[in-house]
PDB file of C-alpha atoms in Angstrom:
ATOM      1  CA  UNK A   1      51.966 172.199 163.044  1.00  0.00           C
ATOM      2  CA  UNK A   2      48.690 171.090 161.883  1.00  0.00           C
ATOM      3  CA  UNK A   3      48.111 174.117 160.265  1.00  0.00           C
ATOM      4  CA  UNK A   4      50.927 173.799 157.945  1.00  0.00           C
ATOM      5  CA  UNK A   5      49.905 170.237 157.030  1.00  0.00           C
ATOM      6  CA  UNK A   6      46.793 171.675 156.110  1.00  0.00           C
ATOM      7  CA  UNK A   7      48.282 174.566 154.242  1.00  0.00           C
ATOM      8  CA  UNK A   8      50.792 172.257 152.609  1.00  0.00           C
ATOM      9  CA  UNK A   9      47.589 169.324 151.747  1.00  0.00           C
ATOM     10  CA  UNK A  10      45.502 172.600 149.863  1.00  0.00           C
ATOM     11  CA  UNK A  11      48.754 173.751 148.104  1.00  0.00           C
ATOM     12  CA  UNK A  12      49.078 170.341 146.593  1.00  0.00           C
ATOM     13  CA  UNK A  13      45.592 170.331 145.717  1.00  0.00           C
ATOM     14  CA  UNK A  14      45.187 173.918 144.209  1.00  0.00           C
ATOM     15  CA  UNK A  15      48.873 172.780 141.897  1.00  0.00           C
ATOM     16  CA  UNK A  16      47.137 169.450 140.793  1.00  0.00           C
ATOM     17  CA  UNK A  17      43.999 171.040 139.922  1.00  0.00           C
ATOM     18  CA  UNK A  18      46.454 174.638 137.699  1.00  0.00           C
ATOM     19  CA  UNK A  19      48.412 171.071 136.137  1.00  0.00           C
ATOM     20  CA  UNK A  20      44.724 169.789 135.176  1.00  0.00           C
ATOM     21  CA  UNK A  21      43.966 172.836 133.717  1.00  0.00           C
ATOM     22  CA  UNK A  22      46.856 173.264 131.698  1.00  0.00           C
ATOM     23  CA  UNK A  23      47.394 170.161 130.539  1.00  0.00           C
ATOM     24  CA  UNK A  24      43.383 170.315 129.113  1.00  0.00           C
ATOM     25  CA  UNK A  25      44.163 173.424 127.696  1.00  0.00           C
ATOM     26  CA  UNK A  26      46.722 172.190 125.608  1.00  0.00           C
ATOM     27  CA  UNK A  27      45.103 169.286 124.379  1.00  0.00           C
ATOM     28  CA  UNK A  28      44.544 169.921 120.800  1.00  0.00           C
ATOM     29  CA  UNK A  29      41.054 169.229 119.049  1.00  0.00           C
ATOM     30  CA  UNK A  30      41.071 166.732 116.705  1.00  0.00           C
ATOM     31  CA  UNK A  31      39.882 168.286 113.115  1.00  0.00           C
ATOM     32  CA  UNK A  32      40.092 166.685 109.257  1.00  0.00           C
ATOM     33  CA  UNK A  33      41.898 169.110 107.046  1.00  0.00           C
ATOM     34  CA  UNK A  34      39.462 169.937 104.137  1.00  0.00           C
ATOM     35  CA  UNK A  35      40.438 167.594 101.036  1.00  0.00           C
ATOM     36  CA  UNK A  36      40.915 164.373 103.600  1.00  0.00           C
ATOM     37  CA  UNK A  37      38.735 161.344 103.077  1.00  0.00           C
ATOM     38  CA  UNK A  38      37.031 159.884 105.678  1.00  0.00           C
ATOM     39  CA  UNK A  39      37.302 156.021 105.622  1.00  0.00           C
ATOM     40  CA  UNK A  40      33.178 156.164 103.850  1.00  0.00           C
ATOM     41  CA  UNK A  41      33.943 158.999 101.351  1.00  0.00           C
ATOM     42  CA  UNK A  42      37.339 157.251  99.868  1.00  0.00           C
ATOM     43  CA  UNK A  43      36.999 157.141  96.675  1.00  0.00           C
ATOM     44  CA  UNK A  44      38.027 152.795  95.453  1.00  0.00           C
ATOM     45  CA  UNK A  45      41.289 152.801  93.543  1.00  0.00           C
ATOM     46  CA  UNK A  46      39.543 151.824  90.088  1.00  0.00           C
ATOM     47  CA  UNK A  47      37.909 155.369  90.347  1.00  0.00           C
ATOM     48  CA  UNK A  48      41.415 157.049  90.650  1.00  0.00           C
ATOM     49  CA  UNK A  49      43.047 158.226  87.622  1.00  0.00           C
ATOM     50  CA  UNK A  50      46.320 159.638  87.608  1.00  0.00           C
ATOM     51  CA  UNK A  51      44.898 163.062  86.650  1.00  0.00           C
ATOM     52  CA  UNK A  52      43.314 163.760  89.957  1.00  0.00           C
ATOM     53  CA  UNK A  53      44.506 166.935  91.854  1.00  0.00           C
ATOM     54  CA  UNK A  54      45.450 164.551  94.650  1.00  0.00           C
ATOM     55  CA  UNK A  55      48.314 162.584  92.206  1.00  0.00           C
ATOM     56  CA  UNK A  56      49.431 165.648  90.282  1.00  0.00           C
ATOM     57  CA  UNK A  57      53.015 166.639  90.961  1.00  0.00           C
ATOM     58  CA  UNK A  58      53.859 169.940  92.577  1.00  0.00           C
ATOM     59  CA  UNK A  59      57.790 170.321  91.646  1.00  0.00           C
ATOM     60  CA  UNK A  60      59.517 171.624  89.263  1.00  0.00           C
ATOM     61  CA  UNK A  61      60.380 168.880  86.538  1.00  0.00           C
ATOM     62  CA  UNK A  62      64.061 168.115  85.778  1.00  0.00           C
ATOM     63  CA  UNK A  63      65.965 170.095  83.692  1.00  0.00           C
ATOM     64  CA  UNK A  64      67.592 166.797  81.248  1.00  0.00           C
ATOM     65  CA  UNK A  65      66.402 163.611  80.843  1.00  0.00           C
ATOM     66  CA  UNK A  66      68.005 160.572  79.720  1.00  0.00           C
ATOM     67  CA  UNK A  67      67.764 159.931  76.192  1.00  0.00           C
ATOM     68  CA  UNK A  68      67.386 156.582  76.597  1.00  0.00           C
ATOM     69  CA  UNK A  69      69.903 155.399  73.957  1.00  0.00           C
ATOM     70  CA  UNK A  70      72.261 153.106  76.173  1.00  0.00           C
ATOM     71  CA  UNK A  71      76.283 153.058  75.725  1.00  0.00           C
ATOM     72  CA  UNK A  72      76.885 149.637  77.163  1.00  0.00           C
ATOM     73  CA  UNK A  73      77.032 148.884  80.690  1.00  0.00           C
ATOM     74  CA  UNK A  74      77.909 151.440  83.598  1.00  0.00           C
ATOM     75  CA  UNK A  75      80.912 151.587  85.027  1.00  0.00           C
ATOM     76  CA  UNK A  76      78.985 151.017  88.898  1.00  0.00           C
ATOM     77  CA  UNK A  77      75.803 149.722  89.716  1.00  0.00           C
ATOM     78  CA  UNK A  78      75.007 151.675  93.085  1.00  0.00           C
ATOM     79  CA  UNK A  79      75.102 155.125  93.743  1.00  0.00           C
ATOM     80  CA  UNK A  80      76.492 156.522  97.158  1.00  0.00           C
ATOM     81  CA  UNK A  81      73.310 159.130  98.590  1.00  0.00           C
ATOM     82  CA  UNK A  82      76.229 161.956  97.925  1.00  0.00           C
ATOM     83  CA  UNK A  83      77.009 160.833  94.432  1.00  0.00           C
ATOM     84  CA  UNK A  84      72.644 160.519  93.959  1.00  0.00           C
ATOM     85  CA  UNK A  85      72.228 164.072  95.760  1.00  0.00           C
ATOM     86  CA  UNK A  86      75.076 165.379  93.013  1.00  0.00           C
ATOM     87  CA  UNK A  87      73.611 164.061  90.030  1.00  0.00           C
ATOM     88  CA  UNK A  88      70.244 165.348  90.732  1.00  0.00           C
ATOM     89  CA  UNK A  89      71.577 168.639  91.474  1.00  0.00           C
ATOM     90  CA  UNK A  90      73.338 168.296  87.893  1.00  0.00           C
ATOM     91  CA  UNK A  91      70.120 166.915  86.565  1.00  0.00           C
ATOM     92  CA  UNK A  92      68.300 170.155  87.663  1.00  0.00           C
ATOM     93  CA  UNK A  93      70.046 172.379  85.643  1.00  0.00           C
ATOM     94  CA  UNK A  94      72.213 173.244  88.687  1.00  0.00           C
ATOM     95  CA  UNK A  95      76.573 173.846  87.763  1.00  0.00           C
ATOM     96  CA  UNK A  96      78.685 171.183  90.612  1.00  0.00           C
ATOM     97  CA  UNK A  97      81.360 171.932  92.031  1.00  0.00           C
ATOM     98  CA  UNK A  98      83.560 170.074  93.905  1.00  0.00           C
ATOM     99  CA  UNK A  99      84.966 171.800  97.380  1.00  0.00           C
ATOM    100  CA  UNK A 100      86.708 171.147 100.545  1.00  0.00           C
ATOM    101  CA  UNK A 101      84.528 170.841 103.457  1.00  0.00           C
ATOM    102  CA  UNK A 102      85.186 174.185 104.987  1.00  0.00           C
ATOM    103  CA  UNK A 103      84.238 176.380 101.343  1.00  0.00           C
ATOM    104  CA  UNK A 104      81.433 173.765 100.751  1.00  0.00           C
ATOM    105  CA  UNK A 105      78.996 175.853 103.433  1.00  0.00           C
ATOM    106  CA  UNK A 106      80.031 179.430 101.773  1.00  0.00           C
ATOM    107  CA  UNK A 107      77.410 181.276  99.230  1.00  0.00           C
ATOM    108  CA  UNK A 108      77.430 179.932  95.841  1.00  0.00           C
ATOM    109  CA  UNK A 109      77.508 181.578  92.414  1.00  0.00           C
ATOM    110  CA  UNK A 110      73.803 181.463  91.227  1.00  0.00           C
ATOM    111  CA  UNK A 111      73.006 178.062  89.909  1.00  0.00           C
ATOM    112  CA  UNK A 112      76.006 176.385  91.269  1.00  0.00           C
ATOM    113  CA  UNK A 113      75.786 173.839  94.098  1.00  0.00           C
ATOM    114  CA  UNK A 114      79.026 172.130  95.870  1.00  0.00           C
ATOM    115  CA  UNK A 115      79.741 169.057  96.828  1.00  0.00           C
ATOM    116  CA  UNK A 116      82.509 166.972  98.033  1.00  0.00           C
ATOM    117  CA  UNK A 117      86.015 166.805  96.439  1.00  0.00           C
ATOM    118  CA  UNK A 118      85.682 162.904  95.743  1.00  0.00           C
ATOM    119  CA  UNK A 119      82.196 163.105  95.426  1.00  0.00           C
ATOM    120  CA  UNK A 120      82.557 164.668  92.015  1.00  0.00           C
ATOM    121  CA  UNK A 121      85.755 163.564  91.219  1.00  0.00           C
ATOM    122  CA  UNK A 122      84.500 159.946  91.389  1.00  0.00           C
ATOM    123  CA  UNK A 123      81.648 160.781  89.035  1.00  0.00           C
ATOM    124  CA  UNK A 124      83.360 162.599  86.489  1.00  0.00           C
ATOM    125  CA  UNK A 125      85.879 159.511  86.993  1.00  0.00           C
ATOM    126  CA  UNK A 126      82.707 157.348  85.369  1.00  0.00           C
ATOM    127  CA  UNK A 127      82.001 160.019  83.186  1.00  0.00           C
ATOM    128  CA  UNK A 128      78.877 161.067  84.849  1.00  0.00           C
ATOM    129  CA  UNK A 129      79.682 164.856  84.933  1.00  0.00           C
ATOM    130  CA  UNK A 130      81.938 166.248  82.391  1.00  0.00           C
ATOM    131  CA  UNK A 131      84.349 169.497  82.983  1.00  0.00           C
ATOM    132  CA  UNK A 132      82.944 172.820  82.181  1.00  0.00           C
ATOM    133  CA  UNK A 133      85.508 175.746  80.113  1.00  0.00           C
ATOM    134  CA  UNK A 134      84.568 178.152  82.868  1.00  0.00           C
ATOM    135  CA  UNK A 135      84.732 175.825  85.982  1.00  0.00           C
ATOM    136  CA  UNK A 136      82.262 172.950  87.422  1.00  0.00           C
ATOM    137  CA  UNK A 137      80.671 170.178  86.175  1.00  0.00           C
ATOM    138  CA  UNK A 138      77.378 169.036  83.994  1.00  0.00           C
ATOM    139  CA  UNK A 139      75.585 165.674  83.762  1.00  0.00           C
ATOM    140  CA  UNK A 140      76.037 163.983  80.821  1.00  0.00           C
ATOM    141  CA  UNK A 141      74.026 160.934  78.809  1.00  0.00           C
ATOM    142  CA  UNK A 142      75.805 158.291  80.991  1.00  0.00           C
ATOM    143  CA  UNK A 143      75.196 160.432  84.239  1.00  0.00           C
ATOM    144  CA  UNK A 144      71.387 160.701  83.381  1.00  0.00           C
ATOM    145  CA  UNK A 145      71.580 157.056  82.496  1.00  0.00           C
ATOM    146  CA  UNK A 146      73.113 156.102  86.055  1.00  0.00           C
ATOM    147  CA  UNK A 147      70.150 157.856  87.582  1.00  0.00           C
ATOM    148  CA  UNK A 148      67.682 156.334  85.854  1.00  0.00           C
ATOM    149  CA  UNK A 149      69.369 153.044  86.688  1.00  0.00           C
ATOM    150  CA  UNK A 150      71.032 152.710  89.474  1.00  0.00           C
ATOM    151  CA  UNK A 151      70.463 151.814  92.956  1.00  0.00           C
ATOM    152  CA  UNK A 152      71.294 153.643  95.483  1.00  0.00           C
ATOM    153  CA  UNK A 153      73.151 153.201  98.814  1.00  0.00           C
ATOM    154  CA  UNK A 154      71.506 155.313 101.840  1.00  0.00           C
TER     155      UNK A 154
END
């Protein structure tokens, strides 16, 4: 009997000490990417200039902009995330189509995106997208406007 206490006391011991191990050995070591400031080497804000590599944009830029001439007031002043999501999908130089939920996860024509039935009924409602000859929907003036406008509802 007091052999297995013993046995049982230097098993616990020897599984503490592998957990120890393990647990060390996973422990990552703390290192500054290169291009990270330290708190000394930050450069103050009044040196910054929006040319620096660290402020320079890395997507691609929209495809249409708003031409800033305005047509009166829009029809809505917020923007549903799915109705935001659509227009900047337009914006990009992407072709919307509105689908069903079930054909909305198939492959896509290239440079066509879908999105909900009322999603882009709704906008093209407001006149946001306009109807395509060959199918889908582009962003118009107004559309460009509402995204340069808008709120939006998340």
């Amino acid at each position: 009997m007091e052999l297995f206490v013993y046995l049982s006391m230097g098993m616990g011991i020897l599984g503490l000490g592998v957990l120890g191990i393990f647990l060390f050995s996973r422990r990552k070591a703390v290192v500054t990417p290169p291009g990270v400031f330290t708190k000394a080497a930050v450069p103050s804000p009044a040196a910054r200039t929006p040319d620096d590599p660290e402020y320079q944009v890395s997507y691609a830029p929209p495809e249409f902009e708003w031409s800033g001439n305005s047509t009166g007031a829009l029809p809505v002043k917020t923007l549903t995330y799915k109705q935001y999501e659509c227009l900047e999908d337009a914006r990009y130089g992407f072709r919307v189509v509105g689908l069903p939920p079930t054909e909305r996860d198939l492959p896509q024509p290239h440079k066509t995106r879908a999105h909900g039935l009322k999603t882009v009924a709704s906008l093209s409602k407001h006149g946001f997208l306009q109807a395509q000859a060959e199918g889908g929907f582009t962003i118009t003036d107004l559309g460009l406007n509402a995204l340069e406008v808008c709120s939006v509802r998340y």
